[in-house]
Short mmCIF file of C-alpha atoms and ligand atoms in Angstrom, two decimals:
data_model
loop_
_atom_site.label_atom_id
_atom_site.label_comp_id
_atom_site.label_asym_id
_atom_site.label_seq_id
_atom_site.Cartn_x
_atom_site.Cartn_y
_atom_site.Cartn_z
CA MET O 13 88.12 55.45 82.44
CA LYS O 14 84.92 53.60 81.65
CA LYS O 15 82.13 55.61 80.09
CA VAL O 16 78.95 55.13 82.13
CA VAL O 17 75.59 56.25 80.73
CA ILE O 18 72.57 56.18 83.06
CA LEU O 19 69.16 57.16 81.72
CA LYS O 20 66.14 57.55 84.01
CA GLY O 21 62.57 57.46 82.74
CA ASN O 22 59.79 55.14 81.59
CA ILE O 23 61.61 52.35 79.81
CA VAL O 24 59.83 50.35 77.09
CA HIS O 25 61.22 47.64 74.79
CA THR O 26 60.33 44.28 73.18
CA PRO O 27 62.96 41.55 73.75
CA GLU O 28 60.29 39.22 72.25
CA PRO O 29 57.59 40.09 69.71
CA LYS O 30 54.79 38.92 71.97
CA GLY O 31 54.64 41.94 74.24
CA PHE O 32 56.18 45.13 75.63
CA GLN O 33 58.40 45.02 78.70
CA CYS O 34 58.05 48.23 80.67
CA VAL O 35 59.68 49.70 83.76
CA LYS O 36 58.08 52.86 85.14
CA ASN O 37 60.58 55.41 86.48
CA GLY O 38 63.45 52.99 85.95
CA TYR O 39 67.17 53.27 85.30
CA LEU O 40 68.85 52.05 82.12
CA VAL O 41 72.59 51.59 82.63
CA ALA O 42 75.31 51.13 79.98
CA VAL O 43 79.06 50.92 80.54
CA ASP O 44 81.31 51.47 77.52
CA ASN O 45 78.29 51.02 75.25
CA GLU O 46 77.31 47.72 76.84
CA ILE O 47 73.92 47.61 78.52
CA GLN O 48 74.14 46.29 82.09
CA GLY O 49 70.43 46.16 82.78
CA ILE O 50 67.22 48.00 83.62
CA TYR O 51 66.68 48.66 87.34
CA GLN O 52 63.86 49.99 89.46
CA GLU O 53 66.44 51.23 92.00
CA LEU O 54 69.90 52.33 90.86
CA PRO O 55 72.45 49.70 92.02
CA LYS O 56 74.89 51.03 94.65
CA GLU O 57 77.94 50.59 92.42
CA TYR O 58 76.66 53.40 90.12
CA GLY O 59 75.92 55.72 93.06
CA GLY O 60 78.38 58.47 92.22
CA GLN O 61 77.68 58.49 88.47
CA PRO O 62 75.70 61.24 86.70
CA VAL O 63 72.12 60.32 85.86
CA THR O 64 70.26 61.88 82.92
CA ASP O 65 66.73 62.21 84.26
CA TRP O 66 64.18 62.34 81.42
CA GLY O 67 61.27 62.76 83.83
CA ASP O 68 57.98 61.30 82.61
CA ALA O 69 59.28 60.68 79.06
CA LEU O 70 59.38 57.25 77.40
CA ILE O 71 62.79 55.69 76.70
CA MET O 72 62.75 53.14 73.85
CA PRO O 73 65.36 51.48 71.59
CA GLY O 74 66.52 53.26 68.42
CA MET O 75 64.67 52.44 65.19
CA TYR O 76 66.23 50.67 62.21
CA ASP O 77 65.38 51.50 58.60
CA MET O 78 66.15 48.33 56.68
CA HIS O 79 65.53 49.73 53.19
CA VAL O 80 65.78 53.32 52.03
CA HIS O 81 66.90 55.11 48.82
CA ALA O 82 68.89 58.21 49.80
CA PRO O 83 68.66 60.08 46.45
CA GLN O 84 64.90 59.56 46.30
CA TYR O 85 64.50 61.80 49.36
CA VAL O 86 64.58 64.69 46.86
CA TYR O 87 61.11 63.89 45.46
CA ARG O 88 59.46 62.14 48.39
CA GLY O 89 55.71 62.62 48.37
CA LEU O 90 55.52 63.24 44.60
CA GLY O 91 53.91 61.17 41.87
CA LEU O 92 52.34 58.64 44.17
CA ASP O 93 49.22 58.58 41.98
CA MET O 94 51.30 57.24 39.08
CA GLN O 95 52.02 53.66 38.09
CA LEU O 96 55.44 52.31 39.06
CA MET O 97 57.18 52.51 35.65
CA ASP O 98 55.88 56.04 34.95
CA TRP O 99 56.99 57.10 38.42
CA LEU O 100 60.48 55.63 37.95
CA ASN O 101 60.88 57.33 34.57
CA THR O 102 59.50 60.68 35.71
CA TYR O 103 61.17 60.96 39.09
CA ALA O 104 63.52 58.19 40.17
CA PHE O 105 65.90 57.80 37.23
CA PRO O 106 66.37 61.50 36.27
CA THR O 107 66.95 62.40 39.94
CA GLU O 108 69.44 59.60 40.51
CA ALA O 109 71.42 60.77 37.46
CA ARG O 110 71.92 64.17 39.10
CA PHE O 111 73.82 62.52 41.97
CA LYS O 112 76.85 62.22 39.69
CA ASP O 113 77.47 65.85 40.71
CA PRO O 114 79.12 66.11 44.17
CA GLU O 115 77.79 69.63 44.72
CA TYR O 116 74.23 68.46 44.19
CA ALA O 117 74.79 65.28 46.21
CA LYS O 118 76.26 67.20 49.14
CA VAL O 119 73.09 69.26 49.61
CA TYR O 120 70.54 66.49 49.28
CA TYR O 121 72.43 63.73 51.06
CA ARG O 122 72.80 66.10 54.01
CA ALA O 123 69.05 66.75 54.00
CA PHE O 124 68.43 62.99 53.82
CA ALA O 125 70.77 62.13 56.69
CA GLN O 126 69.31 64.88 58.87
CA ALA O 127 65.79 63.63 58.16
CA LEU O 128 66.72 60.14 59.33
CA LYS O 129 68.38 61.52 62.43
CA LYS O 130 65.47 63.80 63.30
CA ASN O 131 63.00 60.94 62.89
CA GLY O 132 64.78 58.62 65.31
CA THR O 133 66.52 56.25 62.90
CA ALA O 134 69.59 54.87 64.66
CA ARG O 135 70.90 52.84 61.72
CA ALA O 136 69.81 52.21 58.15
CA VAL O 137 70.55 50.11 55.07
CA VAL O 138 70.78 52.65 52.27
CA PHE O 139 70.77 52.64 48.46
CA SER O 140 72.71 55.47 46.84
CA THR O 141 73.19 55.58 43.03
CA ILE O 142 75.63 54.01 40.54
CA HIS O 143 78.19 56.74 41.37
CA TRP O 144 80.87 55.52 43.79
CA GLU O 145 82.35 58.97 44.45
CA THR O 146 79.13 60.46 45.77
CA THR O 147 78.28 57.22 47.59
CA GLU O 148 81.46 57.87 49.56
CA LEU O 149 80.18 61.37 50.25
CA LEU O 150 76.87 59.94 51.49
CA MET O 151 78.76 57.65 53.88
CA ASP O 152 80.76 60.59 55.27
CA ILE O 153 77.60 62.61 55.81
CA LEU O 154 75.72 59.75 57.52
CA GLU O 155 78.71 59.24 59.82
CA GLU O 156 78.79 62.96 60.68
CA GLU O 157 75.08 62.95 61.48
CA LYS O 158 75.52 59.78 63.58
CA VAL O 159 73.20 57.61 61.52
CA GLY O 160 74.92 54.22 61.43
CA GLY O 161 74.51 51.25 59.11
CA PHE O 162 75.33 50.22 55.57
CA ALA O 163 75.30 52.22 52.35
CA GLY O 164 75.71 50.83 48.86
CA LYS O 165 76.79 51.97 45.44
CA ILE O 166 74.15 50.54 43.08
CA ASN O 167 74.94 48.19 40.21
CA MET O 168 72.80 48.42 37.06
CA ASP O 169 74.15 47.38 33.68
CA THR O 170 71.10 46.35 31.67
CA LEU O 171 67.45 47.30 31.16
CA SER O 172 68.20 50.76 32.54
CA PRO O 173 67.95 54.21 30.97
CA ASP O 174 71.12 55.06 28.96
CA PHE O 175 72.19 57.77 31.38
CA LEU O 176 72.20 55.31 34.32
CA CYS O 177 73.39 52.15 32.59
CA GLU O 178 76.90 51.02 33.54
CA ASP O 179 79.37 49.09 31.46
CA THR O 180 79.46 45.60 32.99
CA GLU O 181 83.19 45.42 33.59
CA GLN O 182 83.33 48.99 34.88
CA SER O 183 80.46 48.34 37.30
CA ILE O 184 82.40 45.53 38.98
CA LYS O 185 85.66 47.47 38.87
CA ASP O 186 84.09 50.54 40.46
CA THR O 187 82.48 48.42 43.16
CA ARG O 188 85.81 46.84 44.06
CA HIS O 189 87.57 50.21 44.09
CA TRP O 190 84.84 51.71 46.31
CA LEU O 191 84.95 48.72 48.69
CA GLU O 192 88.73 48.96 49.04
CA ARG O 193 88.50 52.65 49.88
CA ASN O 194 85.63 52.37 52.35
CA ILE O 195 85.74 48.98 53.98
CA ASN O 196 87.23 50.11 57.30
CA LYS O 197 87.10 53.86 57.00
CA ARG O 198 84.31 54.76 59.45
CA LYS O 199 83.02 53.71 62.85
CA LEU O 200 79.28 53.70 62.19
CA VAL O 201 78.83 53.50 58.41
CA LYS O 202 80.09 50.54 56.34
CA PRO O 203 79.66 49.46 52.72
CA ALA O 204 77.16 46.85 51.43
CA VAL O 205 77.06 45.52 47.87
CA THR O 206 73.82 46.71 46.29
CA PRO O 207 72.74 45.26 42.93
CA ARG O 208 69.57 47.27 42.23
CA PHE O 209 67.48 44.19 41.45
CA ILE O 210 67.71 41.25 39.08
CA PRO O 211 66.12 42.93 36.00
CA THR O 212 68.76 45.72 35.87
CA CYS O 213 71.77 43.44 36.48
CA THR O 214 73.39 41.02 34.05
CA ALA O 215 74.48 37.60 35.29
CA GLU O 216 78.10 38.83 35.10
CA VAL O 217 77.39 41.68 37.50
CA LEU O 218 75.42 39.50 39.93
CA LYS O 219 78.24 36.99 39.93
CA GLY O 220 80.85 39.72 40.31
CA VAL O 221 79.21 41.46 43.26
CA GLY O 222 78.48 38.10 44.91
CA GLU O 223 82.19 37.35 44.81
CA LEU O 224 83.06 40.81 46.12
CA ALA O 225 80.60 40.46 49.04
CA LYS O 226 82.35 37.23 50.00
CA GLU O 227 85.88 38.56 49.52
CA PHE O 228 85.28 41.73 51.57
CA GLY O 229 82.86 40.14 54.07
CA VAL O 230 80.22 42.83 53.47
CA PRO O 231 76.41 42.57 53.47
CA VAL O 232 74.17 42.35 50.41
CA HIS O 233 71.17 44.65 49.93
CA SER O 234 68.58 44.40 47.15
CA HIS O 235 64.90 43.86 46.22
CA ILE O 236 63.18 40.46 46.00
CA SER O 237 59.86 39.24 44.52
CA GLU O 238 58.29 42.68 44.71
CA ASP O 239 56.15 42.93 41.64
CA ILE O 240 54.52 40.59 39.14
CA GLY O 241 56.09 42.41 36.16
CA GLU O 242 59.55 42.29 37.73
CA MET O 243 59.16 38.58 38.47
CA GLU O 244 58.10 37.84 34.89
CA ILE O 245 61.30 39.43 33.60
CA VAL O 246 63.36 37.30 36.00
CA ARG O 247 61.51 34.08 35.06
CA GLY O 248 62.13 34.89 31.36
CA ARG O 249 65.83 35.44 31.89
CA TYR O 250 66.39 32.48 34.22
CA PRO O 251 63.83 29.83 33.18
CA GLU O 252 65.72 27.20 35.19
CA TYR O 253 64.68 28.93 38.46
CA ASP O 254 61.11 29.51 39.56
CA ASN O 255 61.77 32.34 42.02
CA ASP O 256 63.97 35.42 42.55
CA GLY O 257 65.56 33.92 45.66
CA ALA O 258 66.96 30.94 43.75
CA VAL O 259 68.61 33.31 41.25
CA TYR O 260 70.22 35.39 44.00
CA ASP O 261 71.29 32.21 45.73
CA HIS O 262 72.90 30.89 42.55
CA PHE O 263 75.16 33.97 42.60
CA GLY O 264 76.03 33.62 46.31
CA LEU O 265 73.94 36.63 47.27
CA LEU O 266 71.74 35.06 49.97
CA THR O 267 73.50 34.87 53.33
CA ASP O 268 72.76 35.73 56.96
CA HIS O 269 74.20 39.12 56.11
CA THR O 270 71.72 39.83 53.30
CA VAL O 271 68.77 42.18 53.53
CA MET O 272 66.11 41.95 50.82
CA ALA O 273 63.25 44.41 50.45
CA HIS O 274 59.58 43.50 49.99
CA PHE O 275 59.13 39.74 49.34
CA ILE O 276 55.49 40.27 48.44
CA TYR O 277 55.03 37.19 46.26
CA PRO O 278 57.32 34.47 47.65
CA ASN O 279 56.57 30.87 46.76
CA GLU O 280 57.00 28.01 49.24
CA GLN O 281 60.50 27.04 48.13
CA GLU O 282 61.62 30.65 48.22
CA LEU O 283 60.30 31.15 51.76
CA LYS O 284 62.25 28.12 52.93
CA LEU O 285 65.38 29.19 51.07
CA VAL O 286 65.30 32.69 52.59
CA ARG O 287 64.77 31.22 56.05
CA ASP O 288 67.54 28.64 55.68
CA ARG O 289 70.04 31.23 54.44
CA GLY O 290 69.21 33.55 57.37
CA VAL O 291 68.22 36.46 55.13
CA THR O 292 66.51 39.49 56.71
CA ILE O 293 63.40 40.78 54.92
CA ALA O 294 62.80 44.55 54.91
CA HIS O 295 59.03 45.04 55.08
CA CYS O 296 58.07 48.46 53.70
CA PRO O 297 54.30 48.78 54.19
CA GLN O 298 53.91 52.39 53.09
CA SER O 299 55.72 51.74 49.84
CA ASN O 300 53.86 48.46 49.20
CA GLY O 301 50.62 50.40 49.28
CA ASN O 302 51.80 53.48 47.38
CA VAL O 303 53.20 51.60 44.40
CA ALA O 304 50.28 49.14 44.63
CA ALA O 305 52.74 46.25 44.72
CA GLY O 306 50.72 44.06 47.08
CA ILE O 307 50.61 42.84 50.67
CA PRO O 308 53.41 40.49 51.77
CA PRO O 309 52.67 37.48 53.99
CA ILE O 310 54.52 38.83 57.04
CA ARG O 311 52.61 36.68 59.55
CA ARG O 312 53.62 33.58 57.60
CA MET O 313 57.27 34.68 57.50
CA LEU O 314 57.34 35.24 61.27
CA GLU O 315 55.76 31.85 61.92
CA MET O 316 58.40 30.21 59.74
CA GLY O 317 61.20 31.91 61.66
CA ILE O 318 62.23 34.32 58.86
CA LYS O 319 63.92 37.48 60.17
CA VAL O 320 61.88 40.62 59.36
CA GLY O 321 62.60 44.32 59.93
CA LEU O 322 60.87 47.49 58.69
CA GLY O 323 61.87 49.95 55.98
CA SER O 324 60.65 53.39 54.93
CA ASP O 325 61.59 52.72 51.28
CA ILE O 326 61.82 56.45 50.60
CA ALA O 327 60.44 57.47 48.11
CA GLY O 328 58.07 54.57 47.48
CA GLY O 329 57.19 55.52 51.04
CA TYR O 330 56.94 59.27 51.69
CA SER O 331 57.78 59.25 55.40
CA PRO O 332 61.25 58.59 56.84
CA CYS O 333 59.61 58.09 60.26
CA LEU O 334 59.54 54.42 61.25
CA PHE O 335 56.59 54.99 63.59
CA ARG O 336 54.63 55.24 60.32
CA ALA O 337 56.06 51.91 59.17
CA MET O 338 55.07 50.26 62.47
CA SER O 339 51.55 51.65 62.32
CA GLU O 340 51.10 50.79 58.64
CA ALA O 341 52.52 47.28 59.06
CA VAL O 342 49.54 46.57 61.30
CA TYR O 343 47.13 48.37 58.97
CA LEU O 344 48.32 46.50 55.88
CA SER O 345 48.28 43.16 57.70
CA LYS O 346 44.62 43.77 58.54
CA LEU O 347 43.80 44.23 54.87
CA ARG O 348 45.56 40.93 54.18
CA TRP O 349 43.59 39.32 57.01
CA LEU O 350 40.39 40.51 55.40
CA GLN O 351 41.51 39.47 51.93
CA SER O 352 42.44 35.99 53.18
CA GLY O 353 38.93 35.39 54.53
CA LYS O 354 40.29 36.14 58.03
CA GLU O 355 42.80 33.30 57.74
CA ASP O 356 46.14 35.17 57.95
CA ASP O 357 46.21 36.74 61.42
CA PHE O 358 47.12 40.41 61.46
CA LEU O 359 50.11 41.80 63.34
CA THR O 360 49.83 43.15 66.87
CA ILE O 361 51.23 46.49 68.00
CA PRO O 362 54.09 44.93 70.05
CA GLU O 363 54.98 42.79 67.02
CA ALA O 364 55.17 45.85 64.76
CA PHE O 365 57.27 47.64 67.40
CA TYR O 366 59.55 44.60 67.59
CA LEU O 367 60.00 44.59 63.80
CA GLY O 368 60.98 48.28 63.79
CA THR O 369 63.43 47.87 66.68
CA LYS O 370 64.94 44.44 67.41
CA GLY O 371 63.75 42.81 64.17
CA GLY O 372 65.94 45.16 62.15
CA GLY O 373 68.44 46.00 64.88
CA GLN O 374 69.89 42.51 65.08
CA PHE O 375 71.13 42.85 61.49
CA PHE O 376 73.66 45.45 62.72
CA GLY O 377 74.78 43.59 65.86
CA LYS O 378 73.37 43.22 69.37
CA LEU O 379 70.85 46.00 68.96
CA GLY O 380 67.18 46.87 69.07
CA SER O 381 66.32 46.04 72.69
CA PHE O 382 67.73 46.85 76.13
CA GLU O 383 68.80 43.34 77.08
CA ALA O 384 72.04 43.11 79.09
CA GLY O 385 75.03 42.75 76.79
CA ASN O 386 73.48 44.76 73.95
CA GLU O 387 74.81 48.04 72.59
CA LEU O 388 72.94 51.20 73.54
CA ASP O 389 70.86 52.87 70.83
CA ALA O 390 67.94 54.72 72.42
CA LEU O 391 65.26 57.33 71.81
CA VAL O 392 63.57 59.57 74.32
CA ILE O 393 59.93 60.35 73.51
CA ASP O 394 57.90 63.19 75.00
CA ASP O 395 54.32 62.09 74.41
CA GLY O 396 52.80 64.92 76.46
CA SER O 397 51.28 66.49 73.34
CA LEU O 398 49.48 63.26 72.37
CA SER O 399 47.32 62.83 75.44
CA VAL O 400 45.63 64.84 78.13
CA GLU O 401 45.14 61.84 80.41
CA LEU O 402 48.67 60.37 80.55
CA ASP O 403 48.17 59.32 84.17
CA GLU O 404 45.29 57.08 83.17
CA LEU O 405 47.23 55.19 80.51
CA THR O 406 49.60 52.27 81.00
CA LEU O 407 53.08 52.58 79.49
CA GLU O 408 51.97 50.03 76.86
CA GLN O 409 49.06 52.26 75.88
CA ARG O 410 51.26 55.34 75.79
CA MET O 411 53.68 53.57 73.44
CA GLU O 412 50.79 52.36 71.30
CA ARG O 413 49.62 55.91 70.86
CA VAL O 414 53.17 57.06 70.06
CA ILE O 415 53.34 54.47 67.26
CA HIS O 416 50.22 55.84 65.61
CA LEU O 417 50.44 59.54 66.39
CA ALA O 418 54.00 60.63 67.19
CA ASP O 419 56.41 62.26 64.75
CA ASP O 420 59.86 63.85 64.93
CA ARG O 421 58.55 66.63 67.20
CA ASN O 422 58.02 64.07 69.97
CA ILE O 423 61.61 62.80 69.85
CA ILE O 424 63.58 64.79 72.42
CA GLY O 425 66.69 62.63 72.86
CA ARG O 426 68.71 60.20 70.77
CA TYR O 427 71.61 57.88 71.64
CA VAL O 428 73.63 55.88 69.10
CA ALA O 429 76.37 53.41 70.04
CA GLY O 430 76.30 54.56 73.67
CA GLU O 431 76.66 58.26 72.92
CA LYS O 432 74.22 61.15 72.84
CA ALA O 433 73.75 61.98 69.16
ZN1 ZN X 516 63.47 50.06 47.12
#
């Protein structure tokens, strides 16, 4: 028997970045997790099927967190008045070390996965720690909480604190072992190779994980051109390349199944390389501001045809809610506009919504909008608490207000891969 899901309500999505498409009091129909269409009147063929009527609520695609550190959820919202290195040494590294312990990991990875779920994240690309055993645990927990996506055991074998620094050979061996055990184990959560970033990885490890990504056909997740200090280290180690992207590319790590966080200081060649390889950039506005890294040229990337999604970057960002990322993507782009002498146009609200839904969603498959043929990930939003004059607002305006003002309390329904989650 085919599984038919019919949702009734105010349907809002962005098949294209240029504007919202809205259907008031419409029907969204999926059969066996394949969207058939959005209809003003329910087609006769679905007449006898149950309809979930969400009344005056908004129905939108699920949101996709393209860059998030699961262990850092423990200290989110702490130390954000510190400089990056002090913050890493005080909070990030000591906390990550504790995730060697499965009992500790069980508690905090559960809290992390539940936070993502509660905040409307359908799928995510997740950093764990260097420990493959507890990375496996994280994957189990995400699957149980119905948060799909990719999780990665980190590689770091140089320029790292002693208690988090792997032996080079062991790092590659552990990654292979973990990939073999987890490659086809779950429906929603899959592995991605995750070298932390170039400074903490030797050339041997970058080469090794590049080969593993190819052999196992898994995605690559890391950080790129985030910070001037980081980039200076990379230039010193690889003087033959003038950008991070070229180094990753040398090791086979830039493909159309790669997601790279930040890209704040790309040079021209690097922009072209990332576009030509089909890499997705995870834009994490809250984190970019908090760690004072800078403002990436997102408008330029979009104009060039580079794929861009949004990330919370917990705990560089303090909020796992991607509505914050959408809102702050616009905010940050306005500061860049100002800084550029009003040259670099800022992002619009539909563009930010597109980045948080389809922009990231397409990395996981046919996801992020309600076009026919796509899979069904959806959120139901009750925005009644945000306005007293709902009747006077268009659906576009209601969604705009949701982006700026809504939080997990406004999310009243969630569907992942065609099922209520
Ligand atoms: Zn990060």
